[in-house]
PDB file of C-alpha atoms and ligand atoms in Angstrom:
ATOM      1  CA  UNK W   1      25.194  21.714  -7.724  1.00  0.00           C
ATOM      2  CA  UNK W   2      23.987  19.152  -5.196  1.00  0.00           C
ATOM      3  CA  UNK W   3      21.829  20.264  -2.243  1.00  0.00           C
ATOM      4  CA  UNK W   4      24.797  19.568   0.080  1.00  0.00           C
ATOM      5  CA  UNK W   5      27.128  21.814  -1.921  1.00  0.00           C
ATOM      6  CA  UNK W   6      24.435  24.517  -2.154  1.00  0.00           C
ATOM      7  CA  UNK W   7      24.038  24.341   1.641  1.00  0.00           C
ATOM      8  CA  UNK W   8      27.732  24.643   2.343  1.00  0.00           C
ATOM      9  CA  UNK W   9      28.272  27.369  -0.280  1.00  0.00           C
ATOM     10  CA  UNK W  10      25.245  29.482   0.603  1.00  0.00           C
ATOM     11  CA  UNK W  11      24.505  29.788   4.284  1.00  0.00           C
ATOM     12  CA  UNK W  12      22.536  33.027   3.890  1.00  0.00           C
ATOM     13  CA  UNK W  13      20.131  34.570   1.413  1.00  0.00           C
ATOM     14  CA  UNK W  14      22.579  37.426   0.989  1.00  0.00           C
ATOM     15  CA  UNK W  15      25.288  35.024  -0.216  1.00  0.00           C
ATOM     16  CA  UNK W  16      22.864  33.223  -2.518  1.00  0.00           C
ATOM     17  CA  UNK W  17      21.508  36.440  -4.066  1.00  0.00           C
ATOM     18  CA  UNK W  18      24.977  37.749  -4.676  1.00  0.00           C
ATOM     19  CA  UNK W  19      26.221  34.515  -6.319  1.00  0.00           C
ATOM     20  CA  UNK W  20      23.119  34.123  -8.474  1.00  0.00           C
ATOM     21  CA  UNK W  21      23.784  37.549 -10.021  1.00  0.00           C
ATOM     22  CA  UNK W  22      26.708  36.116 -11.954  1.00  0.00           C
ATOM     23  CA  UNK W  23      25.163  32.747 -12.907  1.00  0.00           C
ATOM     24  CA  UNK W  24      25.961  31.728 -16.490  1.00  0.00           C
ATOM     25  CA  UNK W  25      24.658  28.156 -16.461  1.00  0.00           C
ATOM     26  CA  UNK W  26      22.265  28.964 -19.324  1.00  0.00           C
ATOM     27  CA  UNK W  27      24.273  30.376 -22.255  1.00  0.00           C
ATOM     28  CA  UNK W  28      21.205  31.810 -23.954  1.00  0.00           C
ATOM     29  CA  UNK W  29      19.469  33.418 -20.988  1.00  0.00           C
ATOM     30  CA  UNK W  30      22.617  34.859 -19.459  1.00  0.00           C
ATOM     31  CA  UNK W  31      23.473  36.504 -22.794  1.00  0.00           C
ATOM     32  CA  UNK W  32      20.092  38.188 -23.240  1.00  0.00           C
ATOM     33  CA  UNK W  33      19.050  39.101 -19.671  1.00  0.00           C
ATOM     34  CA  UNK W  34      19.507  42.587 -18.225  1.00  0.00           C
ATOM     35  CA  UNK W  35      19.296  41.402 -14.603  1.00  0.00           C
ATOM     36  CA  UNK W  36      19.009  38.179 -12.610  1.00  0.00           C
ATOM     37  CA  UNK W  37      15.706  38.413 -10.731  1.00  0.00           C
ATOM     38  CA  UNK W  38      16.463  36.336  -7.665  1.00  0.00           C
ATOM     39  CA  UNK W  39      13.529  37.292  -5.477  1.00  0.00           C
ATOM     40  CA  UNK W  40      11.846  39.466  -2.899  1.00  0.00           C
ATOM     41  CA  UNK W  41      12.759  38.327   0.612  1.00  0.00           C
ATOM     42  CA  UNK W  42      11.129  40.180   3.521  1.00  0.00           C
ATOM     43  CA  UNK W  43      12.439  38.977   6.890  1.00  0.00           C
ATOM     44  CA  UNK W  44      10.400  36.261   8.564  1.00  0.00           C
ATOM     45  CA  UNK W  45       8.103  35.568   5.592  1.00  0.00           C
ATOM     46  CA  UNK W  46       5.781  32.652   6.317  1.00  0.00           C
ATOM     47  CA  UNK W  47       4.640  32.441   2.693  1.00  0.00           C
ATOM     48  CA  UNK W  48       6.803  32.080  -0.424  1.00  0.00           C
ATOM     49  CA  UNK W  49       5.040  32.652  -3.752  1.00  0.00           C
ATOM     50  CA  UNK W  50       6.707  31.081  -6.802  1.00  0.00           C
ATOM     51  CA  UNK W  51       6.027  31.997 -10.441  1.00  0.00           C
ATOM     52  CA  UNK W  52       7.543  30.917 -13.752  1.00  0.00           C
ATOM     53  CA  UNK W  53      10.197  33.391 -14.944  1.00  0.00           C
ATOM     54  CA  UNK W  54      10.719  37.159 -15.110  1.00  0.00           C
ATOM     55  CA  UNK W  55       9.114  39.237 -17.849  1.00  0.00           C
ATOM     56  CA  UNK W  56      10.294  42.509 -19.388  1.00  0.00           C
ATOM     57  CA  UNK W  57       9.617  44.762 -16.403  1.00  0.00           C
ATOM     58  CA  UNK W  58      11.132  42.322 -13.936  1.00  0.00           C
ATOM     59  CA  UNK W  59      14.228  41.995 -16.149  1.00  0.00           C
ATOM     60  CA  UNK W  60      14.530  45.778 -16.250  1.00  0.00           C
ATOM     61  CA  UNK W  61      14.080  46.382 -12.526  1.00  0.00           C
ATOM     62  CA  UNK W  62      15.497  43.173 -11.006  1.00  0.00           C
ATOM     63  CA  UNK W  63      12.313  42.792  -8.898  1.00  0.00           C
ATOM     64  CA  UNK W  64       9.910  39.833  -9.259  1.00  0.00           C
ATOM     65  CA  UNK W  65       6.286  40.342 -10.280  1.00  0.00           C
ATOM     66  CA  UNK W  66       6.250  44.085 -10.924  1.00  0.00           C
ATOM     67  CA  UNK W  67       4.485  43.935 -14.319  1.00  0.00           C
ATOM     68  CA  UNK W  68       0.787  43.304 -14.991  1.00  0.00           C
ATOM     69  CA  UNK W  69       0.836  39.821 -13.426  1.00  0.00           C
ATOM     70  CA  UNK W  70       2.535  41.256 -10.350  1.00  0.00           C
ATOM     71  CA  UNK W  71      -0.020  44.026 -10.006  1.00  0.00           C
ATOM     72  CA  UNK W  72      -2.792  41.438 -10.041  1.00  0.00           C
ATOM     73  CA  UNK W  73      -0.868  39.301  -7.547  1.00  0.00           C
ATOM     74  CA  UNK W  74      -0.679  42.317  -5.209  1.00  0.00           C
ATOM     75  CA  UNK W  75      -4.463  42.790  -5.439  1.00  0.00           C
ATOM     76  CA  UNK W  76      -5.084  39.110  -4.657  1.00  0.00           C
ATOM     77  CA  UNK W  77      -2.611  39.155  -1.740  1.00  0.00           C
ATOM     78  CA  UNK W  78      -4.115  42.286  -0.263  1.00  0.00           C
ATOM     79  CA  UNK W  79      -7.635  40.882  -0.692  1.00  0.00           C
ATOM     80  CA  UNK W  80      -6.793  38.104   1.761  1.00  0.00           C
ATOM     81  CA  UNK W  81      -4.808  40.244   4.199  1.00  0.00           C
ATOM     82  CA  UNK W  82      -1.345  39.381   2.867  1.00  0.00           C
ATOM     83  CA  UNK W  83       1.074  41.771   1.174  1.00  0.00           C
ATOM     84  CA  UNK W  84       4.539  42.168  -0.293  1.00  0.00           C
ATOM     85  CA  UNK W  85       5.683  43.484   3.075  1.00  0.00           C
ATOM     86  CA  UNK W  86       5.409  39.995   4.541  1.00  0.00           C
ATOM     87  CA  UNK W  87       5.331  37.566   1.590  1.00  0.00           C
ATOM     88  CA  UNK W  88       8.469  36.336  -0.195  1.00  0.00           C
ATOM     89  CA  UNK W  89       8.217  36.176  -3.999  1.00  0.00           C
ATOM     90  CA  UNK W  90      10.341  34.485  -6.641  1.00  0.00           C
ATOM     91  CA  UNK W  91      10.143  32.449  -9.842  1.00  0.00           C
ATOM     92  CA  UNK W  92      11.471  29.028 -10.821  1.00  0.00           C
ATOM     93  CA  UNK W  93      13.738  30.577 -13.470  1.00  0.00           C
ATOM     94  CA  UNK W  94      15.577  33.768 -12.535  1.00  0.00           C
ATOM     95  CA  UNK W  95      16.427  35.123 -16.001  1.00  0.00           C
ATOM     96  CA  UNK W  96      13.947  36.362 -18.589  1.00  0.00           C
ATOM     97  CA  UNK W  97      13.380  33.963 -21.487  1.00  0.00           C
ATOM     98  CA  UNK W  98      13.451  35.899 -24.789  1.00  0.00           C
ATOM     99  CA  UNK W  99       9.979  37.073 -25.884  1.00  0.00           C
ATOM    100  CA  UNK W 100       8.639  35.606 -22.635  1.00  0.00           C
ATOM    101  CA  UNK W 101       8.656  32.074 -24.008  1.00  0.00           C
ATOM    102  CA  UNK W 102       8.169  29.220 -21.558  1.00  0.00           C
ATOM    103  CA  UNK W 103      11.522  28.252 -20.009  1.00  0.00           C
ATOM    104  CA  UNK W 104      13.071  25.108 -21.500  1.00  0.00           C
ATOM    105  CA  UNK W 105      13.495  21.968 -19.400  1.00  0.00           C
ATOM    106  CA  UNK W 106      17.299  22.469 -19.332  1.00  0.00           C
ATOM    107  CA  UNK W 107      16.904  26.043 -18.058  1.00  0.00           C
ATOM    108  CA  UNK W 108      14.524  24.906 -15.329  1.00  0.00           C
ATOM    109  CA  UNK W 109      16.973  22.166 -14.318  1.00  0.00           C
ATOM    110  CA  UNK W 110      19.914  24.625 -14.271  1.00  0.00           C
ATOM    111  CA  UNK W 111      17.981  27.036 -12.066  1.00  0.00           C
ATOM    112  CA  UNK W 112      16.471  24.455  -9.676  1.00  0.00           C
ATOM    113  CA  UNK W 113      19.369  24.443  -7.148  1.00  0.00           C
ATOM    114  CA  UNK W 114      18.864  28.194  -6.595  1.00  0.00           C
ATOM    115  CA  UNK W 115      15.174  27.942  -5.777  1.00  0.00           C
ATOM    116  CA  UNK W 116      15.578  24.749  -3.777  1.00  0.00           C
ATOM    117  CA  UNK W 117      18.147  26.464  -1.536  1.00  0.00           C
ATOM    118  CA  UNK W 118      16.056  29.644  -1.481  1.00  0.00           C
ATOM    119  CA  UNK W 119      13.158  27.632  -0.017  1.00  0.00           C
ATOM    120  CA  UNK W 120      15.435  26.295   2.748  1.00  0.00           C
ATOM    121  CA  UNK W 121      16.841  29.738   3.571  1.00  0.00           C
ATOM    122  CA  UNK W 122      13.507  31.575   3.538  1.00  0.00           C
ATOM    123  CA  UNK W 123      12.017  28.674   5.526  1.00  0.00           C
ATOM    124  CA  UNK W 124       8.358  29.545   4.871  1.00  0.00           C
ATOM    125  CA  UNK W 125       5.453  27.628   6.362  1.00  0.00           C
ATOM    126  CA  UNK W 126       3.669  27.579   2.984  1.00  0.00           C
ATOM    127  CA  UNK W 127       4.993  27.640  -0.588  1.00  0.00           C
ATOM    128  CA  UNK W 128       2.499  28.734  -3.253  1.00  0.00           C
ATOM    129  CA  UNK W 129       3.367  27.419  -6.728  1.00  0.00           C
ATOM    130  CA  UNK W 130       1.565  29.491  -9.353  1.00  0.00           C
ATOM    131  CA  UNK W 131       1.087  28.006 -12.816  1.00  0.00           C
ATOM    132  CA  UNK W 132       2.273  24.865 -14.547  1.00  0.00           C
ATOM    133  CA  UNK W 133       6.044  25.538 -14.504  1.00  0.00           C
ATOM    134  CA  UNK W 134       6.054  26.154 -10.743  1.00  0.00           C
ATOM    135  CA  UNK W 135       3.683  23.230 -10.145  1.00  0.00           C
ATOM    136  CA  UNK W 136       5.979  20.910 -12.117  1.00  0.00           C
ATOM    137  CA  UNK W 137       9.024  22.127 -10.183  1.00  0.00           C
ATOM    138  CA  UNK W 138       7.248  21.517  -6.860  1.00  0.00           C
ATOM    139  CA  UNK W 139       5.648  18.176  -7.729  1.00  0.00           C
ATOM    140  CA  UNK W 140       8.486  16.803  -9.863  1.00  0.00           C
ATOM    141  CA  UNK W 141       6.048  15.955 -12.653  1.00  0.00           C
ATOM    142  CA  UNK W 142       3.537  17.656 -14.950  1.00  0.00           C
ATOM    143  CA  UNK W 143       0.555  18.605 -12.800  1.00  0.00           C
ATOM    144  CA  UNK W 144      -2.859  19.923 -13.834  1.00  0.00           C
ATOM    145  CA  UNK W 145      -3.585  23.090 -11.881  1.00  0.00           C
ATOM    146  CA  UNK W 146      -7.338  22.464 -12.099  1.00  0.00           C
ATOM    147  CA  UNK W 147      -6.935  19.123 -10.325  1.00  0.00           C
ATOM    148  CA  UNK W 148      -4.250  20.081  -7.808  1.00  0.00           C
ATOM    149  CA  UNK W 149      -5.268  23.535  -6.565  1.00  0.00           C
ATOM    150  CA  UNK W 150      -7.462  24.236  -3.569  1.00  0.00           C
ATOM    151  CA  UNK W 151      -5.897  22.317  -0.725  1.00  0.00           C
ATOM    152  CA  UNK W 152      -2.649  22.467   1.189  1.00  0.00           C
ATOM    153  CA  UNK W 153      -0.356  19.490   0.714  1.00  0.00           C
ATOM    154  CA  UNK W 154       2.446  18.300   2.919  1.00  0.00           C
ATOM    155  CA  UNK W 155       5.724  19.144   1.116  1.00  0.00           C
ATOM    156  CA  UNK W 156       9.437  19.135   2.073  1.00  0.00           C
ATOM    157  CA  UNK W 157       8.768  19.645   5.812  1.00  0.00           C
ATOM    158  CA  UNK W 158       6.339  22.457   5.008  1.00  0.00           C
ATOM    159  CA  UNK W 159       3.125  22.895   3.031  1.00  0.00           C
ATOM    160  CA  UNK W 160       2.385  23.520  -0.614  1.00  0.00           C
ATOM    161  CA  UNK W 161      -0.519  25.206  -2.358  1.00  0.00           C
ATOM    162  CA  UNK W 162      -0.755  24.969  -6.125  1.00  0.00           C
ATOM    163  CA  UNK W 163      -2.754  27.680  -7.849  1.00  0.00           C
ATOM    164  CA  UNK W 164      -3.155  29.454 -11.178  1.00  0.00           C
ATOM    165  CA  UNK W 165      -0.559  31.915 -12.442  1.00  0.00           C
ATOM    166  CA  UNK W 166      -1.846  35.514 -12.465  1.00  0.00           C
ATOM    167  CA  UNK W 167      -1.243  35.596 -16.239  1.00  0.00           C
ATOM    168  CA  UNK W 168      -4.016  32.971 -16.560  1.00  0.00           C
ATOM    169  CA  UNK W 169      -6.235  35.136 -14.365  1.00  0.00           C
ATOM    170  CA  UNK W 170      -5.500  38.108 -16.641  1.00  0.00           C
ATOM    171  CA  UNK W 171      -6.247  36.015 -19.743  1.00  0.00           C
ATOM    172  CA  UNK W 172      -9.641  34.842 -18.467  1.00  0.00           C
ATOM    173  CA  UNK W 173     -10.582  38.242 -17.062  1.00  0.00           C
ATOM    174  CA  UNK W 174     -12.088  39.485 -13.801  1.00  0.00           C
ATOM    175  CA  UNK W 175     -15.037  37.049 -13.921  1.00  0.00           C
ATOM    176  CA  UNK W 176     -12.930  34.100 -15.011  1.00  0.00           C
ATOM    177  CA  UNK W 177     -12.368  30.893 -13.059  1.00  0.00           C
ATOM    178  CA  UNK W 178      -8.582  31.297 -12.546  1.00  0.00           C
ATOM    179  CA  UNK W 179      -8.949  34.580 -10.625  1.00  0.00           C
ATOM    180  CA  UNK W 180     -11.733  33.162  -8.441  1.00  0.00           C
ATOM    181  CA  UNK W 181      -9.615  30.063  -7.767  1.00  0.00           C
ATOM    182  CA  UNK W 182      -6.543  32.165  -6.921  1.00  0.00           C
ATOM    183  CA  UNK W 183      -8.596  34.165  -4.421  1.00  0.00           C
ATOM    184  CA  UNK W 184      -9.917  31.009  -2.770  1.00  0.00           C
ATOM    185  CA  UNK W 185      -6.498  29.348  -2.701  1.00  0.00           C
ATOM    186  CA  UNK W 186      -4.798  32.401  -1.177  1.00  0.00           C
ATOM    187  CA  UNK W 187      -7.590  32.614   1.410  1.00  0.00           C
ATOM    188  CA  UNK W 188      -6.686  29.080   2.532  1.00  0.00           C
ATOM    189  CA  UNK W 189      -3.005  30.104   2.691  1.00  0.00           C
ATOM    190  CA  UNK W 190      -3.749  33.264   4.691  1.00  0.00           C
ATOM    191  CA  UNK W 191      -5.870  31.263   7.149  1.00  0.00           C
ATOM    192  CA  UNK W 192      -3.047  28.741   7.534  1.00  0.00           C
ATOM    193  CA  UNK W 193      -0.480  31.390   8.433  1.00  0.00           C
ATOM    194  CA  UNK W 194      -2.893  33.113  10.779  1.00  0.00           C
ATOM    195  CA  UNK W 195      -3.738  36.284   8.902  1.00  0.00           C
TER     196      UNK W 195
HETATM  197  N1  URA E 201       5.803  36.073 -14.139  1.00  0.00           N
HETATM  198  C1  URA E 201       6.533  35.280 -13.344  1.00  0.00           C
HETATM  199  O1  URA E 201       6.296  34.065 -13.282  1.00  0.00           O
HETATM  200  N2  URA E 201       7.494  35.837 -12.600  1.00  0.00           N
HETATM  201  C2  URA E 201       7.733  37.166 -12.605  1.00  0.00           C
HETATM  202  O2  URA E 201       8.617  37.622 -11.874  1.00  0.00           O
HETATM  203  C3  URA E 201       6.940  37.958 -13.446  1.00  0.00           C
HETATM  204  C4  URA E 201       5.984  37.402 -14.201  1.00  0.00           C
END
């Protein structure tokens, strides 16, 4: 659906969340998912964090980032004075890919109108794209996290921070570079929104 049609069809997050629940644009994902994980939308969020796609626990509960990656995200957020109470959270793809495979290009394209409209409706000051799928969605092209992270960029009338996905931080461990980079990047974001 075009941005104009998305805007006229979905004038509130409530309407968007409800419609997304019955999305069947991806034959495969809609057949295997348990839930559509649209997002976590606290009122007035100035930060929107975007991941890749739900995993098993998110698919089960319908809530984004509640598994191991989500627990680490919570620790990083709280370390810089942010929290789930004030930060909106979603993923580029709203349905779990089987065996947690990377979403296919067609699935990402099918899901893009949802997240693009979600950004407009949440209206955050800063969007944080975590990992290569979210970075590609935001930048419109493959983007190396190592090169792009660290500074806020001007983006769609707001600002964008690219950072590592918490699954990379988990893979490299507590002394690894991705976790240190995430902490630094979220510190910049927290400073920007006045935390
Ligand atoms: N990873 C993501 O990118 N999103 C989730 O919701 C959970 C894990």
